[in-house]
Coordinates of C-alpha atoms and ligand atoms in Angstrom, one line a residue:
M937 CA -51.7 61.0 25.2
S938 CA -51.3 60.4 21.4
K939 CA -51.4 56.9 20.1
Q940 CA -47.7 57.2 19.1
T941 CA -46.7 58.3 22.6
E942 CA -48.6 55.4 24.0
K943 CA -46.7 53.0 21.7
I944 CA -43.4 54.5 22.7
K945 CA -44.3 54.1 26.4
E946 CA -45.2 50.5 25.8
L947 CA -41.8 50.0 24.1
V948 CA -39.9 51.6 27.0
A949 CA -41.8 49.4 29.5
K950 CA -41.1 46.3 27.4
R951 CA -37.4 47.2 27.3
E952 CA -37.3 47.7 31.0
K953 CA -39.0 44.3 31.6
A954 CA -36.5 42.6 29.2
R955 CA -33.6 44.2 31.0
L956 CA -34.7 42.5 34.2
G957 CA -34.1 39.1 32.7
G958 CA -35.3 36.4 35.1
G959 CA -36.6 39.1 37.5
E960 CA -35.4 40.9 40.7
K961 CA -35.4 37.8 42.9
A962 CA -33.2 35.8 40.4
I963 CA -30.9 38.8 40.1
E964 CA -30.5 39.0 43.9
K965 CA -29.7 35.2 43.9
Q966 CA -27.1 35.8 41.2
H967 CA -25.5 38.6 43.2
A968 CA -25.6 36.4 46.3
R969 CA -23.6 33.8 44.4
G970 CA -20.9 36.4 43.9
K971 CA -21.7 36.8 40.2
Y972 CA -22.9 39.7 38.0
T973 CA -25.8 39.5 35.6
A974 CA -25.4 39.2 31.9
R975 CA -26.1 42.9 31.2
E976 CA -23.9 44.1 34.1
R977 CA -21.0 42.0 32.7
I978 CA -21.4 43.4 29.2
E979 CA -21.5 47.0 30.6
M980 CA -18.3 46.3 32.5
L981 CA -16.6 45.0 29.4
V982 CA -17.4 47.4 26.7
D983 CA -17.0 51.2 26.1
K984 CA -19.6 53.2 28.0
D985 CA -23.0 53.4 26.2
S986 CA -21.7 51.5 23.2
F987 CA -23.7 48.3 23.6
E988 CA -26.5 47.8 21.1
E989 CA -28.7 44.9 22.0
Y990 CA -30.4 42.6 19.4
D991 CA -33.3 40.2 19.8
M992 CA -34.4 41.6 23.1
F993 CA -37.9 40.5 22.4
K994 CA -37.2 37.0 21.1
L995 CA -39.0 34.2 22.9
H996 CA -38.5 30.5 23.0
R997 CA -41.1 28.2 21.4
C998 CA -41.0 25.2 23.8
H999 CA -44.3 23.8 25.0
N1000 CA -42.9 20.9 27.0
F1001 CA -43.1 20.7 30.9
G1002 CA -45.2 23.9 31.1
M1003 CA -42.5 25.9 29.4
E1004 CA -45.1 27.9 27.5
K1005 CA -45.9 29.7 30.8
K1006 CA -42.2 30.3 31.5
Q1007 CA -41.4 33.0 29.0
T1008 CA -38.8 35.8 29.5
L1009 CA -38.2 38.5 26.9
G1010 CA -35.0 37.7 25.1
D1011 CA -34.8 34.3 26.7
G1012 CA -31.5 33.3 28.5
V1013 CA -28.9 35.2 26.5
V1014 CA -28.1 38.9 25.9
T1015 CA -26.6 39.5 22.5
G1016 CA -25.4 42.5 20.6
S1017 CA -22.5 44.7 19.3
A1018 CA -20.4 47.3 21.1
T1019 CA -17.0 48.9 21.0
I1020 CA -13.9 48.3 23.1
E1021 CA -11.4 51.1 22.9
G1022 CA -13.4 52.3 19.9
R1023 CA -13.1 49.0 18.0
L1024 CA -16.2 47.0 17.0
V1025 CA -16.8 43.8 18.9
Y1026 CA -19.8 41.4 19.1
V1027 CA -20.7 39.9 22.4
Y1028 CA -23.1 37.5 24.0
A1029 CA -23.6 36.7 27.6
Q1030 CA -25.7 33.8 28.9
D1031 CA -28.2 35.0 31.5
F1032 CA -28.2 32.6 34.5
T1033 CA -31.3 34.3 35.9
V1034 CA -33.4 32.8 33.1
N1035 CA -33.7 29.1 33.5
G1036 CA -30.1 28.9 34.7
G1037 CA -28.9 30.2 31.3
S1038 CA -29.7 26.8 29.8
L1039 CA -29.4 26.8 26.1
S1040 CA -32.7 26.8 24.1
E1041 CA -33.1 26.7 20.3
T1042 CA -34.0 30.4 20.5
M1043 CA -30.9 31.3 22.4
A1044 CA -28.8 29.4 19.9
Q1045 CA -30.4 31.4 17.1
K1046 CA -29.6 34.6 18.9
I1047 CA -26.0 33.6 19.4
C1048 CA -25.5 32.4 15.8
K1049 CA -26.9 35.7 14.6
V1050 CA -24.1 37.7 16.4
M1051 CA -21.5 35.2 15.4
D1052 CA -22.5 35.6 11.8
M1053 CA -22.4 39.4 12.1
A1054 CA -19.0 39.2 13.7
M1055 CA -17.7 37.1 10.8
Q1056 CA -19.3 39.2 8.1
N1057 CA -18.0 42.5 9.6
G1058 CA -14.6 41.2 10.6
A1059 CA -14.9 41.8 14.4
P1060 CA -13.9 39.7 17.4
I1061 CA -16.6 37.8 19.2
I1062 CA -16.6 37.6 23.0
C1063 CA -18.8 35.0 24.7
M1064 CA -19.6 34.9 28.4
N1065 CA -20.6 31.5 29.7
D1066 CA -22.8 31.0 32.7
S1067 CA -25.2 28.2 32.0
G1068 CA -26.7 24.9 33.1
G1069 CA -26.1 23.5 29.6
A1070 CA -28.7 22.2 27.1
R1071 CA -32.2 23.2 28.1
I1072 CA -33.5 19.9 29.2
Q1073 CA -37.2 20.6 28.3
E1074 CA -36.2 21.3 24.7
G1075 CA -34.3 18.0 24.1
I1076 CA -32.7 17.6 20.7
S1077 CA -33.5 21.1 19.6
A1078 CA -31.2 22.4 22.3
L1079 CA -28.5 20.0 21.1
A1080 CA -28.9 21.1 17.6
G1081 CA -28.4 24.7 18.8
Y1082 CA -25.0 23.7 20.2
G1083 CA -24.2 22.1 16.9
E1084 CA -24.9 25.3 15.1
I1085 CA -22.7 27.3 17.5
F1086 CA -19.8 24.8 17.3
E1087 CA -19.9 24.9 13.5
R1088 CA -19.7 28.6 13.5
N1089 CA -16.8 28.5 16.1
I1090 CA -14.9 26.3 13.6
L1091 CA -15.6 28.4 10.6
A1092 CA -14.6 31.6 12.5
S1093 CA -11.4 30.0 13.7
G1094 CA -8.4 31.9 12.2
V1095 CA -10.8 34.5 10.7
I1096 CA -11.9 36.6 13.7
P1097 CA -10.5 36.3 17.3
Q1098 CA -12.9 34.4 19.6
I1099 CA -12.7 34.9 23.3
S1100 CA -14.6 32.9 25.9
A1101 CA -15.1 34.1 29.5
I1102 CA -16.3 31.3 31.8
L1103 CA -18.1 33.1 34.7
G1104 CA -20.2 30.3 36.1
P1105 CA -21.0 26.6 35.2
C1106 CA -20.0 25.3 31.8
A1107 CA -20.6 21.6 31.7
G1108 CA -21.2 18.7 29.3
G1109 CA -20.8 19.2 25.6
A1110 CA -21.3 22.9 26.2
V1111 CA -17.6 23.1 27.0
Y1112 CA -16.8 22.5 23.4
S1113 CA -17.7 26.0 22.2
P1114 CA -15.1 27.7 24.5
A1115 CA -12.7 24.9 23.7
L1116 CA -13.0 25.8 20.0
T1117 CA -12.2 29.5 20.7
D1118 CA -8.8 31.2 20.8
F1119 CA -8.7 32.2 24.5
I1120 CA -10.5 31.0 27.5
L1121 CA -10.6 33.1 30.7
M1122 CA -12.0 31.7 34.0
T1123 CA -12.9 33.4 37.2
E1124 CA -11.5 31.9 40.3
G1125 CA -14.0 30.3 42.7
T1126 CA -17.1 31.0 40.7
S1127 CA -16.6 29.1 37.4
Y1128 CA -16.0 25.5 36.4
M1129 CA -15.8 23.5 33.2
F1130 CA -16.1 19.8 32.9
L1131 CA -17.5 17.2 30.5
T1132 CA -19.1 15.2 33.3
G1133 CA -19.9 16.6 36.7
P1134 CA -19.0 15.3 40.2
K1135 CA -22.1 13.0 40.4
V1136 CA -21.4 11.2 37.2
V1137 CA -17.8 10.9 38.0
K1138 CA -18.7 9.3 41.4
T1139 CA -21.1 6.8 39.6
V1140 CA -18.7 5.8 36.8
T1141 CA -15.3 5.9 38.5
G1142 CA -16.1 6.0 42.2
E1143 CA -14.0 9.1 42.6
D1144 CA -15.2 11.6 45.2
I1145 CA -14.5 15.1 43.9
D1146 CA -16.2 18.5 44.0
S1147 CA -16.7 20.9 41.1
E1148 CA -13.8 23.2 42.1
H1149 CA -11.3 20.3 42.1
L1150 CA -12.7 18.7 39.0
G1151 CA -12.9 21.7 36.8
G1152 CA -12.3 25.0 38.7
A1153 CA -10.1 27.8 37.3
S1154 CA -7.0 26.7 39.1
V1155 CA -7.3 23.1 37.7
H1156 CA -7.6 24.4 34.2
A1157 CA -4.9 27.0 34.6
S1158 CA -2.2 24.8 36.0
K1159 CA -3.1 21.1 35.3
S1160 CA -5.1 20.8 32.1
G1161 CA -4.0 24.0 30.3
V1162 CA -7.6 24.4 29.1
T1163 CA -7.8 28.0 30.2
S1164 CA -5.5 30.7 28.9
L1165 CA -6.2 33.2 31.8
T1166 CA -7.7 33.4 35.2
A1167 CA -9.1 36.4 37.1
K1168 CA -9.8 36.8 40.8
T1169 CA -13.0 38.9 40.1
E1170 CA -15.3 39.5 37.2
E1171 CA -14.0 43.1 37.1
E1172 CA -10.5 41.9 36.6
A1173 CA -11.7 39.4 34.0
M1174 CA -13.2 42.2 31.8
E1175 CA -10.1 44.3 32.2
M1176 CA -8.0 41.3 31.0
I1177 CA -10.2 40.8 27.9
R1178 CA -9.9 44.5 27.0
K1179 CA -6.1 44.3 27.4
L1180 CA -5.9 41.1 25.4
L1181 CA -7.8 42.7 22.6
S1182 CA -5.4 45.6 22.5
Y1183 CA -2.7 43.3 21.3
I1184 CA -4.6 41.6 18.5
P1185 CA -6.2 42.6 15.2
S1186 CA -10.0 42.6 14.6
N1187 CA -9.7 39.9 11.9
N1188 CA -7.1 37.9 9.9
T1189 CA -6.8 40.6 7.1
E1190 CA -5.7 43.3 9.5
E1191 CA -2.7 44.1 11.6
A1192 CA -2.9 44.5 15.4
P1193 CA -3.4 48.1 16.5
R1194 CA -0.1 50.0 16.7
V1195 CA 0.4 52.2 19.7
E1196 CA 2.6 55.2 20.1
C1197 CA 6.0 54.2 21.6
T1198 CA 7.8 56.4 24.0
D1199 CA 10.4 53.9 24.9
P1200 CA 13.5 54.5 22.7
V1201 CA 14.0 51.7 20.2
D1202 CA 17.8 51.9 20.6
R1203 CA 17.6 51.6 24.4
K1204 CA 20.6 49.5 25.5
E1205 CA 20.0 47.3 28.5
D1206 CA 23.4 46.8 30.2
L1207 CA 21.9 44.3 32.7
L1208 CA 21.6 41.8 29.8
N1209 CA 25.4 41.8 29.3
D1210 CA 25.6 40.5 32.8
I1211 CA 22.5 38.3 33.3
L1212 CA 23.9 34.8 32.6
P1213 CA 25.5 32.9 35.4
D1214 CA 29.0 31.7 34.8
D1215 CA 27.9 28.1 35.3
P1216 CA 25.9 27.1 32.2
N1217 CA 23.9 24.7 34.3
Q1218 CA 22.7 27.5 36.7
A1219 CA 19.3 29.0 36.1
Y1220 CA 18.3 32.6 35.6
D1221 CA 14.9 34.2 35.1
M1222 CA 13.8 34.7 31.5
Y1223 CA 11.1 37.2 32.6
K1224 CA 14.0 39.6 33.4
V1225 CA 15.1 39.3 29.8
I1226 CA 11.6 39.8 28.4
T1227 CA 10.8 42.9 30.5
A1228 CA 14.3 44.4 29.7
I1229 CA 13.6 44.4 26.0
T1230 CA 9.9 45.1 25.4
D1231 CA 8.3 48.5 25.3
K1232 CA 8.3 49.9 28.8
G1233 CA 8.9 46.4 30.1
E1234 CA 5.3 45.4 29.5
F1235 CA 4.3 41.8 28.9
F1236 CA 0.8 40.3 28.8
E1237 CA 1.3 36.6 29.6
V1238 CA -1.0 33.9 28.2
Q1239 CA -1.2 30.6 30.2
P1240 CA 1.1 31.9 33.0
K1241 CA 0.4 29.1 35.4
F1242 CA 0.6 26.2 32.9
T1243 CA 3.9 24.4 32.3
K1244 CA 6.2 27.2 33.4
N1245 CA 9.2 25.9 31.4
I1246 CA 7.9 27.8 28.4
I1247 CA 6.6 31.3 28.5
T1248 CA 4.1 32.7 26.0
G1249 CA 2.5 36.1 25.7
F1250 CA 2.1 39.4 24.0
A1251 CA 4.4 42.5 24.1
R1252 CA 5.2 45.4 21.9
F1253 CA 8.4 46.6 20.2
N1254 CA 8.3 50.2 19.0
G1255 CA 4.5 50.1 19.5
Q1256 CA 4.0 46.9 17.3
S1257 CA 2.4 43.9 18.8
V1258 CA 4.3 40.6 18.9
G1259 CA 4.0 37.2 20.3
I1260 CA 6.9 36.1 22.6
V1261 CA 7.8 32.5 23.0
A1262 CA 10.6 31.9 25.5
N1263 CA 12.1 29.0 27.3
Q1264 CA 12.4 29.5 31.0
P1265 CA 15.7 28.2 32.5
A1266 CA 14.3 28.9 36.0
A1267 CA 11.6 26.1 35.5
Y1268 CA 12.9 22.6 34.8
A1269 CA 15.8 24.2 33.0
G1270 CA 13.5 25.3 30.3
V1271 CA 13.2 21.8 28.9
L1272 CA 10.6 21.1 26.2
D1273 CA 8.0 18.4 27.1
V1274 CA 4.5 17.4 26.0
N1275 CA 2.7 20.3 27.7
A1276 CA 5.3 22.9 26.8
S1277 CA 5.0 21.9 23.2
R1278 CA 1.2 22.0 23.2
K1279 CA 1.3 25.4 24.9
G1280 CA 3.9 26.8 22.5
A1281 CA 2.1 25.4 19.4
R1282 CA -1.3 26.8 20.3
F1283 CA 0.2 30.3 20.8
V1284 CA 2.4 30.3 17.7
R1285 CA -0.6 29.2 15.6
F1286 CA -2.8 32.0 16.9
C1287 CA -0.1 34.6 16.2
D1288 CA 0.4 33.3 12.7
A1289 CA -3.3 33.3 12.0
F1290 CA -3.7 36.9 13.0
N1291 CA -0.5 38.5 11.5
I1292 CA 1.3 38.9 14.8
P1293 CA 5.1 38.5 14.4
I1294 CA 6.8 35.9 16.7
V1295 CA 9.9 36.7 18.7
S1296 CA 11.5 33.6 20.2
L1297 CA 14.0 33.7 23.1
V1298 CA 15.8 30.4 23.2
D1299 CA 17.6 28.7 26.1
V1300 CA 16.6 25.1 25.9
P1301 CA 18.6 22.0 26.9
G1302 CA 16.5 19.6 24.8
F1303 CA 13.4 17.5 25.1
L1304 CA 12.6 15.8 28.5
P1305 CA 13.5 12.1 28.3
G1306 CA 11.6 9.2 29.8
T1307 CA 8.6 6.9 29.6
G1308 CA 6.3 9.6 31.0
Q1309 CA 7.0 11.7 28.0
E1310 CA 7.3 9.0 25.3
Y1311 CA 4.1 7.2 26.4
N1312 CA 2.3 10.6 26.2
A1313 CA 3.4 11.1 22.6
V1314 CA 6.1 13.7 23.1
I1315 CA 7.0 12.8 19.5
L1316 CA 3.7 14.0 18.2
H1317 CA 3.4 17.0 20.5
G1318 CA 6.9 18.1 19.8
A1319 CA 6.1 17.8 16.1
Q1320 CA 3.1 20.1 16.8
L1321 CA 5.4 22.9 17.9
L1322 CA 7.7 22.2 15.0
Y1323 CA 4.8 22.3 12.6
A1324 CA 3.4 25.5 14.0
Y1325 CA 6.8 27.3 13.7
G1326 CA 7.5 25.9 10.3
E1327 CA 4.1 26.7 8.9
A1328 CA 4.0 30.3 10.3
T1329 CA 4.6 32.9 7.7
V1330 CA 4.5 36.0 9.9
P1331 CA 7.8 37.7 10.6
K1332 CA 9.9 35.4 12.9
I1333 CA 12.9 36.6 14.9
T1334 CA 14.8 34.1 17.0
I1335 CA 17.4 35.0 19.6
N1336 CA 19.6 32.2 20.9
L1337 CA 20.7 33.2 24.4
R1338 CA 22.4 30.2 25.7
K1339 CA 21.6 26.5 25.2
S1340 CA 20.1 25.4 21.9
Y1341 CA 20.6 21.8 21.5
G1342 CA 19.5 19.1 19.1
G1343 CA 15.9 18.8 18.1
S1344 CA 14.8 21.5 20.4
H1345 CA 17.2 23.9 18.6
I1346 CA 15.3 23.2 15.4
V1347 CA 11.8 23.3 16.9
M1348 CA 12.3 26.8 18.5
G1349 CA 12.3 28.8 15.3
C1350 CA 15.7 27.9 13.7
K1351 CA 16.7 29.3 10.3
Q1352 CA 15.6 26.2 8.4
L1353 CA 12.0 26.7 9.7
R1354 CA 12.0 29.9 7.7
A1355 CA 12.8 32.2 10.5
D1356 CA 13.7 35.6 9.1
L1357 CA 16.3 36.8 11.5
N1358 CA 18.3 34.5 13.7
F1359 CA 20.6 36.2 16.2
A1360 CA 22.7 34.7 18.9
W1361 CA 24.3 36.1 22.0
P1362 CA 28.0 35.2 22.3
T1363 CA 27.1 32.8 25.1
A1364 CA 24.9 30.7 22.8
E1365 CA 25.7 27.0 22.7
I1366 CA 24.2 25.7 19.4
A1367 CA 25.1 22.1 18.9
V1368 CA 23.8 18.6 18.5
M1369 CA 23.9 17.9 22.2
G1370 CA 25.4 19.1 25.5
A1371 CA 29.1 18.4 26.3
S1372 CA 28.6 15.6 28.8
G1373 CA 26.1 13.7 26.5
A1374 CA 28.4 14.1 23.5
V1375 CA 31.5 13.0 25.4
A1376 CA 29.7 9.9 26.8
V1377 CA 28.9 8.9 23.2
L1378 CA 32.1 9.8 21.6
C1379 CA 34.7 8.9 24.3
G1380 CA 33.2 5.8 26.0
K1381 CA 35.8 3.4 24.8
E1382 CA 38.7 5.8 25.6
A1383 CA 37.3 6.3 29.1
K1384 CA 37.1 2.6 29.7
Q1385 CA 40.7 2.3 28.6
V1386 CA 41.7 5.1 31.0
K1387 CA 39.9 3.3 33.8
E1388 CA 41.6 -0.1 32.9
E1389 CA 45.0 1.7 33.0
G1390 CA 44.2 3.1 36.5
G1391 CA 43.9 6.7 35.2
D1392 CA 41.6 9.5 36.4
V1393 CA 38.4 8.9 34.4
K1394 CA 36.7 12.0 35.8
A1395 CA 39.6 14.3 34.8
F1396 CA 39.7 12.6 31.4
L1397 CA 36.0 13.2 30.8
A1398 CA 36.2 16.8 32.1
E1399 CA 39.1 17.5 29.7
K1400 CA 37.1 16.0 26.8
E1401 CA 34.0 18.0 27.7
D1402 CA 36.1 21.2 27.7
E1403 CA 37.4 20.3 24.3
Y1404 CA 33.9 19.7 23.0
T1405 CA 32.6 22.9 24.5
E1406 CA 35.4 24.9 23.0
A1407 CA 34.8 23.4 19.6
F1408 CA 31.0 23.2 19.4
A1409 CA 29.1 24.9 22.3
N1410 CA 29.3 28.3 20.8
P1411 CA 27.4 30.4 18.2
Y1412 CA 30.2 30.6 15.7
Q1413 CA 29.7 27.1 14.3
A1414 CA 26.2 28.0 13.3
A1415 CA 27.3 31.5 12.2
K1416 CA 30.0 30.0 10.0
F1417 CA 27.3 28.3 7.9
G1418 CA 24.9 31.3 7.9
Y1419 CA 22.4 29.6 10.2
I1420 CA 22.8 32.5 12.5
D1421 CA 22.6 35.9 10.8
D1422 CA 24.7 37.7 13.5
V1423 CA 26.1 37.3 16.9
I1424 CA 25.0 40.3 18.9
E1425 CA 25.8 41.9 22.2
P1426 CA 23.0 41.1 24.6
R1427 CA 22.4 44.7 25.5
N1428 CA 21.6 45.5 21.9
T1429 CA 18.8 42.8 21.8
R1430 CA 15.9 45.3 21.9
F1431 CA 17.3 47.4 19.2
R1432 CA 18.0 44.5 16.9
I1433 CA 14.5 43.2 17.3
C1434 CA 12.9 46.6 16.7
R1435 CA 15.0 47.1 13.6
G1436 CA 14.3 43.6 12.4
L1437 CA 10.6 44.1 12.7
A1438 CA 10.8 47.3 10.7
Q1439 CA 12.6 45.4 8.0
L1440 CA 10.0 42.7 7.9
A1441 CA 7.0 45.0 7.9
N1442 CA 6.2 44.1 4.3
K1443 CA 7.1 40.4 4.5
R1444 CA 5.1 38.2 2.1
Q1445 CA 5.5 34.5 2.3
G1446 CA 3.1 31.8 1.3
L1447 CA 2.4 28.1 1.6
P1448 CA 1.8 25.5 -1.2
A1449 CA -1.8 25.4 -2.3
K1450 CA -3.7 22.9 -0.3
K1451 CA -7.0 22.4 1.5
H1452 CA -5.3 22.2 4.8
G1453 CA -2.3 20.5 6.3
C1454 CA -2.5 17.5 8.5
M1455 CA -1.0 18.8 11.7
P1456 CA 0.3 16.1 14.1
M1457 CA -2.1 15.9 17.0
Ligands
LIG406 C1 -33.3 23.6 32.1 C2 -32.2 24.4 33.9 C3 -31.0 23.7 33.5 C4 -31.1 23.0 32.3 C5 -30.5 24.7 35.3 N1 -31.8 24.9 35.0 N2 -30.0 23.9 34.4 N3 -33.3 24.3 33.2 N4 -32.2 23.0 31.6 N5 -30.0 22.3 31.8 C6 -32.7 25.8 35.8 C7 -33.1 25.1 37.2 O1 -34.1 24.2 37.0 C8 -33.5 26.3 38.0 O2 -34.8 26.7 37.5 C9 -32.5 27.4 37.4 O3 -32.1 27.0 36.2 C10 -31.4 27.6 38.3 O4 -30.8 26.4 38.6 P1 -30.4 25.9 40.1 O5 -30.2 24.4 40.0 O6 -31.4 26.5 41.1 O7 -29.0 26.6 40.3 P2 -27.7 26.1 41.1 O8 -28.1 25.5 42.4 O9 -26.8 27.3 41.1 O10 -27.2 25.0 40.1 C11 -26.7 25.3 38.9 C12 -26.4 24.0 38.1 C13 -27.6 23.0 38.2 C14 -25.2 23.3 38.7 C15 -26.0 24.4 36.7 O11 -28.8 23.8 37.8 C16 -27.5 21.8 37.3 O12 -26.8 20.9 37.6 N6 -28.2 21.9 36.1 C17 -28.2 20.8 35.2 C18 -26.9 20.7 34.5 C19 -26.9 19.7 33.4 O13 -26.8 18.5 33.7 N7 -27.1 20.1 32.2 C20 -27.2 19.3 31.0 C21 -25.7 19.1 30.6 S1 -25.6 18.1 29.2 P3 -35.8 27.5 38.5 O14 -37.1 27.6 37.6 O15 -36.0 26.6 39.7 O16 -35.2 28.8 38.8 C22 -25.5 19.3 28.1 C23 -25.4 18.7 26.7 C24 -24.8 19.7 25.8 O17 -25.6 20.4 28.3 C25 -24.3 19.0 24.6 C26 -23.8 19.9 23.6 C27 -23.2 19.1 22.5

């Protein structure tokens, strides 16, 4: 055997060893936990044979607690580049089979290297978390490693899409890297995120709680809103990430990929002409409107389980990716509250940062009143949504379907927030407030008088409400002043959005020069 052949054999053997991570036993344990290994996960995510691994032979440099004898090629993270649907991505996956995926200085260097490559080459970064946190034996060097990663997450924000998949433990300060990224996905039953684990919680607050109830996928999907998506299996998780990427560009200087559209842009949806109940206080399902107007009725929802009174997600019109923000009358009448405002603002900001037009479907009775909301700063959170809409310079098309009252009318992409096209269905009620509230304010004295004179107060108020509705609860007041560009037949909604997006394809709009704004938080 020539010397060269010998060296090549040695390389192949080294690679094989590195690919085993923490070894066969640890891999078996990982599978027994219902989880895949780092390399299996990457393979599931990316195009076949597209993964190119870096730093496979990197080793940690720790000599504490006998760590010098615990060396694994590549240490506890697999990093590299690949393609998804032919588009370049960078990826890293923490390897739980190596010291529980705990983060060493070396691992941080590997992660930072691919983050830097992703930034330089304008490609999304996808991180897969499955780790016991900072490597305890390395102390402050491991913490410094987290600091390096966080700083890069911050600098990359709004430049390249950052997606975090939580596929195992993610605890302590380690949660802040995913929290700084654009989308978090958690697997049900096998992942959890919390700042302090059940034991610390028990010691400090006395509360008895397990990991799942403290920071499992369902908690963060429905209660905290930390996670954007949840998946039943890791296979489903990878499929979701691929789908999500199909709607978004590779960086902030590009547009999202355009796909061929076989759904006619002028498709009229007659069901929309008959979708609203006669009683304006009766609910209907906004999902039916969304799927009636988007290309082939497809909609990729973000945060589907969190605060259902507002719907956010991606869809396409004539093959072009858009972000949809819609009030949902079927959940709490579509009211805006603290969480709905946070959810909407987060989504609008992402779309604006990455050149994705925003289509808003408005049917909102107002902001939720009460101490629960006021004490939790609904003023600031509502302002967040307002700020996000007002700051966004991407094409913005707003359709007022039914209720659009007061502050919530302004917040949801009104003309004055620089929306480009504002359409209303003939059923729109665009006014300062609803009829009963308005009549209570305006006709209180008269009602008292009617009562004193023994008259029918109920009939009097009903008559006044009808009068108010006739005069104000319609789209024509707003159309009269040009705040609504056109009143449209509901069945033409898809066509008007498609045509609007085509008109706005070259939209250029700026913001005053500044370092950055001070968004209400
Ligand atoms: C070093 C670690 C480790 C860590 C796990 N391991 N976490 N090694 N540093 N942080 C090792 C274990 O010693 C074990 O090694 C192997 O990984 C697998 O761990 P197990 O405990 O056997 O697995 P499991 O029972 O599934 O439990 C997983 C776990 C648990 C829940 C994650 O290991 C755990 O609680 N780890 C500590 C978590 C933690 O407190 N981390 C620090 C958080 S603070 P062997 O050799 O036996 O296979 C933090 C600060 C970050 O991270 C701040 C950033 C700003």
